[in-house]
C-alpha cells in the first residue's frame, strides 16, 4: 500500500481502494488483485439475483417439479447442456449406422436367396444376381436426384471445407440427410465396393446443425458460430466411430482430416460423442440381433507372446513402400478418370439426356463381373464384404498343407480348380481398384475408404504368404525361430494402403480398435509412415482430390520448399476496388451499392470517401433493414397516420393503426374492403383484376397518388443514413499491406476467416478473400511471382491508376 493511503481510516480506505485516483498509486499486483475482487463481487451479486429470481418462480411450481429441477441442477445441469447435446448426437448417429447395416444386410440376403433358389439355370441365375443391384442403384440415383442432388459422393470434402470456415449450408440440409440415409443403404445393399464412412460423417454433421436449430433446449449451442464448427468437428469423430467401432481412432482421424489447426478444447467433445456413438452402435447388436457381448468388427487371433521377429521389420517396411506406391497409383488413375469423364462429350451427352443410362451400364458391368459362376469365383464374390476382410485377417497360413475343415472352408472362396490364392488375390485387388473408381463416378452417396482398405489387406496377404513360403520354418534370430503370420501382414497392408490414400496415420489406431490386436503396433506404424511419406510426395489425398475436382472454396496447403511464399505480400493479390459504405452517404447511394453488389455479405465502414479510415464493418442484412426503416411499410404507415385527410379510406387506416394490428392483418382488411369478386365485374379477365389489385395496393396502403409517392420516396432516400441503431463490428480483421503470403495463409486457416481488410495506417486500401488467397497460393506453388516493373507490382499499378482517376 502506498504512503498516501496508509493513514486513511478503514472505511475511507475501502472506498479509496476502488476509486480511479488510487489506481495511479497502486502496483501492478495490487491492480490485478483489485480487479479480481471486483469480478468476484459481481459474480456474487449475479448469483444472489438468480437465487432471488428462482425463489419467485418456485412459488408457482409444485414440489415434485422443484425436486426434479434441484436434482437436475446439481447433477447433469452442472456440466451444461452441451453434454446432453453430444450424447444425443452419438445415439442418433449410432441408430443411423445400425439401420444402414441392417438395410444393406437385408438386401444382400435377398440377393443370395434369389440366386440360390434358381439352380442349374445359368441365365436365370445371372438375371437373379444382377436384377437386385440394378434396381437398387437406379432407385438410389432417382431418390438422390429427386430429394437432394447435393447428397452425391462422400461428403467429407464438403464438411472439411465447412470446418475451414466456409459454411456450405446447401450440403447440411435435412433433405441431404434423408437422401444420404436412404441412398447409402441401396449403395451397400447392391454389393458395390464402396463404404459408408463418408456419408455417415456428413449425416452426423447435418444432425449437429439441425439439432441446434430446431431443438429449443440446444439453441444456445447453435448460436455461436465457432462452437458450431467445433461441434461439427465432434460429429466428424462420431461418424468414424460408428462406422468402425473405433472412438479413439475416430477422434484422431477427425483431427487429421478436418482442420489444419485443431482446438484442444474440442478434444473432449469428440471423445465424449464418439464413445457414446460407438457404445450404442455395438449395444444395438446385443439388444436387437442377440449378440452375446460387444465384439470388435474384425476379430483376429494372433500370437501375442512373440508375434514377429525384428528382422521382419524389413519386410514390413517393403510392404509400406508397395502400399504407398499403390495408393498413389490409385489417386493418379482416379484423377485421370475424372478428367476423362468431364471431357468426354459422348458420356456427358448421355448423362444430360437421361440420368439413369450411365449408372445402369456401370452397375450391370460390375454385377456381371461379380457373378459367382463367372469371374466372381476368382474374387470371392459369394462372400459379403465384412467376411472377405475377416478371412484375409485369418491367423493360419493358406499355402501350408494339412488344413482343418474350418480352414478349408475359408480357402474354397479364394481358390479355384484353375487358379491358386495368388492369382485370386491379384484379381481381387484389381477388381477393388477398378470397380471402386467406376462405382464412385455414379451420382450416388458413397465412401472410398473401405475398398482401399480391402485392397491393402489383399496385398498384405500376398506378402505374408510369400514370406511363409520363403521361410516355411520361420525367421531365425539369435537362436529363436519366429513363425510367419500372413494375417498380420494383411492388417499392416490394410492400414498402409488406406493411410496412403487418405494421408492419415490414425488408420493405425482404427485398425487396433477394429481387431483388438496391438501386438503389431511397431510394424503397423512403420509401414504406415513409409506409405504416407511416399503418397504425400506424389499425389494429394483422396479428399483433397475431390475438393480440387469440385472446385470447392478450400485453402490448399503451402509447399514448404517454395520460396515464393516469402516474396509475395498481401498487396500483390488483394482486391483494390473495394465496395464500402461511409458516414454521411445517402440512402439512395446505399441502395445502389446493395443492388450492384448482391454477392457481398459484409461491407466495410469508413469515415468518408476521401480519407477511407476504416471504422468497422456492417452486415448486408443490417443495411437492408436500415433502408426498410426509412421507406418501408412501417415508415409509410407513420406518414399516413400523421396526414390530415378526411376520406373514408384514411379513416379506416387510422382505426386499424390504433388497433395495432400486424401488417399482414392490415393489408388483408384493406383488400377485404375492396374485394375484386364483389366489384360488379365477375366476368372480367384475370389481367384486369390484377391491374385493379395493383392500383389498390399502391393507392390504398400508401394513401398517396403515384406521383406524390415517388416524390416522397425520393425525398426520403436523399437523406443521410443513420447507423446509430445498426449493429457494427468495430474490429473487423485487418492486415497490413506488407503481410507475407505465409502469414495470411496461417491466419485464414487458424481463425477460419473468409475476408480480411487491408489497411495502411488505418486507411482502407483493399480486401482479400478466400478466392484471392487460393489463387495466390496456387501461383506461389507453381513458382509464379507477381510481375514487377520498375519496383511497382501490378497491384500497386492498379492502385496508382485508381488514385489518378479519382484526382
XYZ file of C-alpha atoms in Angstrom, residues 173-601:
429
model
C -29.860 -29.634 -45.050
C -32.408 -32.153 -43.819
C -33.157 -33.217 -47.400
C -29.491 -34.185 -47.849
C -29.706 -36.248 -44.648
C -32.726 -38.199 -45.881
C -31.267 -38.740 -49.368
C -27.926 -39.807 -47.902
C -29.554 -42.182 -45.437
C -31.782 -43.909 -47.972
C -29.144 -43.831 -50.715
C -26.262 -45.383 -48.791
C -28.463 -48.369 -47.853
C -29.043 -49.062 -51.538
C -25.374 -48.470 -52.357
C -24.127 -51.014 -49.819
C -27.005 -53.430 -50.469
C -26.118 -53.570 -54.153
C -22.736 -55.126 -53.334
C -20.620 -52.333 -54.825
C -17.061 -51.977 -53.438
C -17.897 -48.772 -51.570
C -18.150 -47.745 -47.927
C -20.327 -45.678 -45.614
C -17.798 -43.698 -43.581
C -18.018 -40.514 -45.695
C -21.827 -40.344 -45.863
C -22.064 -41.095 -42.138
C -19.706 -38.210 -41.378
C -21.868 -35.858 -43.435
C -25.073 -37.135 -41.825
C -23.670 -36.613 -38.320
C -22.650 -33.059 -39.271
C -26.176 -32.386 -40.539
C -27.581 -33.673 -37.242
C -25.428 -31.166 -35.350
C -26.817 -28.233 -37.309
C -30.434 -29.410 -37.208
C -30.456 -30.366 -33.533
C -29.098 -26.974 -32.569
C -31.511 -25.166 -34.855
C -34.789 -26.937 -34.158
C -34.431 -28.121 -30.568
C -35.120 -25.171 -28.303
C -33.132 -26.732 -25.458
C -29.929 -26.604 -27.532
C -30.411 -23.152 -29.090
C -27.523 -21.612 -27.160
C -25.164 -24.261 -28.563
C -26.090 -23.291 -32.113
C -25.925 -19.502 -31.777
C -22.133 -19.296 -31.565
C -20.579 -19.890 -34.999
C -17.221 -21.021 -33.603
C -18.865 -23.506 -31.275
C -20.964 -24.806 -34.156
C -17.795 -25.538 -36.133
C -16.295 -27.273 -33.117
C -19.390 -29.453 -32.772
C -19.172 -30.350 -36.461
C -15.614 -31.489 -35.728
C -17.022 -33.708 -32.955
C -19.619 -35.027 -35.413
C -16.729 -35.960 -37.698
C -15.344 -38.211 -34.975
C -18.766 -39.745 -34.277
C -19.202 -40.717 -37.929
C -15.909 -42.632 -37.978
C -16.533 -44.178 -34.557
C -19.939 -45.525 -35.588
C -18.501 -46.955 -38.811
C -15.585 -48.948 -37.394
C -16.488 -49.025 -33.671
C -13.292 -47.063 -33.070
C -13.850 -43.992 -30.846
C -10.169 -43.194 -30.285
C -9.258 -43.633 -33.942
C -12.331 -41.634 -34.940
C -11.211 -38.634 -32.909
C -7.664 -38.806 -34.245
C -8.958 -39.245 -37.801
C -11.124 -36.142 -37.417
C -8.120 -34.192 -36.146
C -6.022 -35.178 -39.160
C -8.680 -34.686 -41.825
C -10.868 -31.861 -40.602
C -8.694 -28.807 -39.974
C -5.158 -27.532 -40.261
C -5.351 -26.153 -36.696
C -7.290 -28.154 -34.118
C -8.602 -26.544 -30.931
C -7.621 -28.593 -27.869
C -10.849 -27.520 -26.140
C -12.724 -29.542 -28.771
C -10.829 -32.714 -27.900
C -13.127 -33.806 -25.081
C -16.214 -33.119 -27.221
C -15.019 -35.523 -29.889
C -14.164 -38.251 -27.364
C -17.404 -37.875 -25.420
C -19.620 -38.058 -28.504
C -17.536 -40.809 -30.151
C -17.670 -43.040 -27.070
C -21.439 -42.629 -26.849
C -21.839 -43.393 -30.547
C -19.527 -46.439 -30.627
C -21.023 -47.901 -27.431
C -24.636 -47.562 -28.518
C -23.776 -48.817 -32.011
C -22.413 -52.113 -30.695
C -25.070 -52.409 -27.970
C -27.769 -52.323 -30.647
C -26.323 -55.575 -31.994
C -26.544 -57.049 -28.489
C -30.089 -55.832 -27.809
C -31.607 -56.488 -31.237
C -29.509 -59.142 -33.006
C -28.847 -61.182 -29.873
C -25.039 -60.949 -29.926
C -23.596 -62.323 -26.677
C -21.400 -59.301 -25.951
C -19.786 -56.242 -27.519
C -17.343 -57.555 -30.113
C -14.855 -55.958 -32.463
C -15.643 -55.540 -36.142
C -12.838 -57.776 -37.480
C -11.838 -60.364 -34.834
C -8.288 -61.788 -35.031
C -6.298 -64.350 -33.002
C -2.634 -63.516 -33.486
C 0.125 -64.808 -31.220
C 0.947 -62.171 -28.612
C 3.928 -63.787 -26.817
C 6.379 -63.475 -29.720
C 4.356 -62.011 -32.624
C 7.196 -61.158 -35.028
C 10.939 -61.185 -35.347
C 12.929 -57.931 -35.530
C 14.220 -58.951 -38.980
C 10.640 -58.956 -40.228
C 10.569 -55.176 -39.861
C 12.422 -55.040 -43.179
C 9.626 -56.930 -44.927
C 7.015 -54.708 -43.239
C 8.890 -51.631 -44.491
C 8.939 -53.033 -48.041
C 5.205 -53.650 -47.750
C 4.802 -49.987 -46.740
C 6.674 -48.914 -49.875
C 4.423 -51.044 -52.084
C 1.274 -49.744 -50.377
C 2.450 -46.148 -50.768
C 3.059 -46.670 -54.467
C -0.267 -48.481 -54.825
C -2.194 -45.718 -53.062
C -0.514 -43.047 -55.190
C -1.300 -45.005 -58.345
C -4.937 -45.252 -57.254
C -5.161 -41.455 -56.830
C -3.415 -40.939 -60.174
C -5.870 -43.225 -62.020
C -8.843 -41.682 -60.200
C -7.774 -38.169 -61.193
C -7.179 -39.196 -64.817
C -10.552 -40.959 -64.957
C -12.386 -37.914 -63.570
C -10.738 -35.642 -66.135
C -11.661 -38.050 -68.919
C -15.277 -38.148 -67.735
C -15.504 -34.356 -67.768
C -14.001 -34.028 -71.255
C -15.827 -36.939 -72.894
C -18.668 -35.340 -74.831
C -20.496 -38.589 -75.504
C -20.691 -39.568 -71.844
C -21.719 -36.039 -70.845
C -24.432 -36.100 -73.519
C -25.701 -39.432 -72.186
C -25.782 -38.085 -68.621
C -27.700 -34.975 -69.680
C -30.140 -36.941 -71.826
C -31.081 -39.461 -69.151
C -29.528 -39.713 -65.705
C -30.253 -43.457 -65.427
C -28.429 -44.697 -68.532
C -24.820 -44.384 -67.322
C -25.479 -45.880 -63.842
C -27.415 -48.723 -65.449
C -24.464 -49.806 -67.610
C -21.954 -49.375 -64.760
C -23.895 -51.483 -62.265
C -24.682 -54.053 -64.968
C -20.973 -54.457 -65.761
C -19.874 -54.635 -62.112
C -22.649 -57.081 -61.174
C -21.823 -59.273 -64.152
C -18.158 -59.335 -63.158
C -19.065 -60.450 -59.630
C -21.406 -63.230 -60.812
C -20.174 -66.277 -58.812
C -20.245 -68.851 -61.665
C -18.254 -66.412 -63.812
C -15.410 -64.075 -62.898
C -16.871 -63.705 -59.399
C -15.453 -67.069 -58.337
C -11.935 -65.611 -58.643
C -12.637 -62.619 -56.363
C -14.645 -64.288 -53.555
C -17.832 -62.506 -54.623
C -20.005 -65.057 -52.816
C -18.825 -63.522 -49.514
C -20.144 -60.311 -48.013
C -17.512 -57.538 -47.727
C -17.093 -57.974 -43.971
C -16.404 -61.714 -44.274
C -13.859 -61.022 -47.010
C -11.802 -58.862 -44.640
C -12.193 -61.315 -41.747
C -10.863 -64.159 -43.881
C -7.969 -62.051 -45.164
C -7.046 -61.431 -41.493
C -7.214 -65.155 -40.633
C -4.366 -66.422 -38.457
C -3.382 -69.551 -40.428
C -1.138 -69.862 -43.488
C -3.073 -70.518 -46.680
C -0.115 -72.093 -48.520
C 0.637 -74.727 -45.885
C -0.596 -78.337 -46.037
C -2.967 -80.300 -43.782
C -5.716 -77.741 -43.271
C -8.624 -78.342 -40.962
C -12.221 -78.415 -42.189
C -12.758 -74.852 -40.997
C -9.627 -73.678 -42.800
C -10.617 -75.487 -45.977
C -13.986 -73.720 -45.823
C -12.091 -70.429 -45.898
C -9.756 -71.450 -48.730
C -12.531 -72.555 -51.073
C -13.532 -68.916 -51.513
C -10.002 -67.896 -52.568
C -9.015 -70.802 -54.797
C -10.497 -72.475 -57.877
C -9.596 -75.537 -59.870
C -7.789 -73.265 -62.346
C -6.116 -70.720 -60.042
C -4.476 -70.504 -56.656
C -4.567 -67.953 -53.908
C -2.015 -65.589 -55.503
C -3.905 -65.214 -58.770
C -7.209 -64.766 -56.943
C -5.777 -62.143 -54.608
C -4.272 -60.207 -57.516
C -7.622 -60.298 -59.325
C -9.325 -59.216 -56.106
C -7.050 -56.156 -55.837
C -7.617 -55.303 -59.482
C -11.397 -55.574 -59.038
C -11.412 -53.380 -55.936
C -9.181 -50.897 -57.718
C -11.202 -50.563 -60.936
C -14.734 -51.188 -59.655
C -14.444 -48.620 -56.843
C -13.400 -45.916 -59.329
C -16.240 -46.808 -61.703
C -18.814 -47.020 -58.894
C -17.735 -43.693 -57.388
C -18.397 -41.975 -60.733
C -22.132 -42.662 -60.423
C -24.355 -39.953 -58.861
C -24.967 -41.854 -55.613
C -23.844 -41.498 -51.972
C -20.663 -43.482 -51.394
C -17.440 -43.756 -49.423
C -13.983 -44.641 -50.720
C -12.183 -45.761 -47.549
C -13.337 -49.397 -47.367
C -12.362 -50.518 -50.922
C -8.816 -49.240 -50.382
C -8.773 -50.929 -47.001
C -9.629 -54.263 -48.648
C -7.056 -53.731 -51.414
C -4.325 -53.178 -48.844
C -5.425 -56.256 -46.889
C -5.179 -58.408 -50.040
C -1.749 -57.002 -50.904
C -0.550 -57.640 -47.365
C -1.904 -61.183 -47.507
C 0.124 -61.811 -50.667
C 3.257 -60.525 -48.933
C 2.622 -62.647 -45.855
C 2.020 -65.807 -47.842
C 5.190 -65.217 -49.849
C 7.162 -64.785 -46.627
C 5.649 -68.005 -45.262
C 6.604 -69.799 -48.489
C 10.181 -68.491 -48.482
C 10.638 -69.134 -44.754
C 8.435 -72.156 -44.004
C 10.091 -72.741 -40.626
C 10.026 -69.094 -39.688
C 12.720 -66.463 -39.252
C 15.705 -67.455 -37.117
C 17.265 -64.715 -34.993
C 19.648 -65.327 -32.058
C 18.670 -68.975 -31.823
C 14.925 -68.280 -31.811
C 12.545 -69.148 -34.630
C 9.512 -66.929 -35.207
C 6.601 -68.255 -37.211
C 5.347 -66.047 -40.034
C 1.788 -64.737 -39.581
C 0.334 -63.812 -43.018
C -2.766 -62.374 -41.343
C -0.614 -59.799 -39.573
C 0.816 -58.741 -42.926
C -2.764 -58.300 -44.163
C -3.567 -55.924 -41.289
C -0.371 -53.960 -41.929
C -1.153 -53.700 -45.648
C -4.742 -52.554 -44.997
C -3.531 -49.764 -42.707
C -0.708 -48.656 -45.009
C -2.790 -48.583 -48.220
C -5.766 -46.752 -46.667
C -3.401 -44.367 -44.875
C -1.615 -43.606 -48.140
C -4.891 -42.821 -49.917
C -6.236 -40.603 -47.113
C -2.862 -39.195 -45.940
C -3.606 -40.147 -42.333
C -1.747 -42.003 -39.604
C -4.823 -42.516 -37.429
C -5.784 -45.534 -39.545
C -3.288 -47.416 -37.387
C -5.324 -46.713 -34.249
C -8.554 -47.560 -36.098
C -7.055 -50.940 -37.021
C -6.058 -51.648 -33.410
C -9.615 -50.961 -32.270
C -11.252 -52.924 -35.102
C -9.124 -56.050 -34.500
C -8.458 -55.707 -30.764
C -4.793 -56.542 -31.524
C -1.980 -54.179 -30.589
C 0.887 -56.684 -30.742
C 1.974 -55.425 -34.198
C 1.939 -51.730 -33.296
C 5.549 -51.130 -34.421
C 5.209 -52.790 -37.867
C 1.888 -51.046 -38.470
C 3.295 -47.610 -37.647
C 6.494 -48.124 -39.655
C 4.616 -49.304 -42.729
C 2.026 -46.522 -42.416
C 4.673 -43.827 -42.049
C 6.568 -45.027 -45.126
C 3.387 -45.311 -47.209
C 2.266 -41.823 -46.119
C 5.604 -40.290 -46.988
C 5.579 -41.767 -50.482
C 1.933 -40.861 -51.125
C 2.331 -37.266 -49.936
C 5.285 -36.830 -52.255
C 3.457 -37.977 -55.392
C -0.268 -37.244 -55.062
C -2.819 -35.419 -52.873
C -5.224 -37.303 -50.627
C -8.493 -38.639 -51.988
C -10.372 -35.891 -50.121
C -8.150 -33.085 -51.434
C -8.580 -34.532 -54.915
C -12.368 -34.293 -54.545
C -12.025 -30.703 -53.317
C -9.970 -29.815 -56.381
C -12.346 -31.605 -58.735
C -15.395 -29.911 -57.212
C -13.650 -26.519 -57.136
C -14.662 -26.036 -53.502
C -13.501 -22.838 -51.723
C -10.822 -24.606 -49.720
C -7.375 -23.262 -48.987
C -4.643 -25.555 -50.343
C -1.541 -26.216 -48.317
C 1.578 -24.208 -48.950
C 4.612 -26.079 -50.197
C 7.410 -25.614 -47.624
C 10.059 -25.789 -50.323
C 8.542 -22.911 -52.293
C 10.491 -19.717 -51.660
C 7.796 -17.647 -53.401
C 5.677 -17.591 -50.248
C 8.184 -15.171 -48.702
C 8.299 -12.885 -51.741
C 4.547 -12.355 -52.172
C 2.704 -9.877 -49.958
C -0.986 -9.247 -49.488
C -0.751 -6.051 -51.541
C 0.154 -8.167 -54.576
C -3.090 -10.165 -54.733
C -5.688 -8.148 -52.809
C -8.767 -6.570 -54.446
C -8.195 -2.824 -54.788
C -11.679 -1.844 -55.921
C -13.335 -2.089 -52.509
C -17.088 -1.590 -52.176
C -17.707 0.324 -48.963
C -20.213 2.434 -47.039
C -19.278 5.669 -45.309
C -20.695 8.076 -42.790
C -22.855 10.748 -44.395
C -23.793 8.817 -47.525
C -27.413 8.989 -48.635
C -29.932 6.201 -48.675
C -30.003 6.405 -52.466
C -26.271 5.681 -52.667
C -26.627 2.848 -50.163
C -29.472 1.349 -52.173
C -27.422 1.450 -55.387
C -24.429 -0.219 -53.697
C -26.583 -3.032 -52.360
C -28.220 -3.554 -55.752
C -24.983 -3.663 -57.710
C -23.093 -5.917 -55.229
C -25.512 -8.653 -54.290
C -22.766 -11.193 -53.629
C -21.137 -9.179 -50.837
C -22.419 -10.094 -47.371
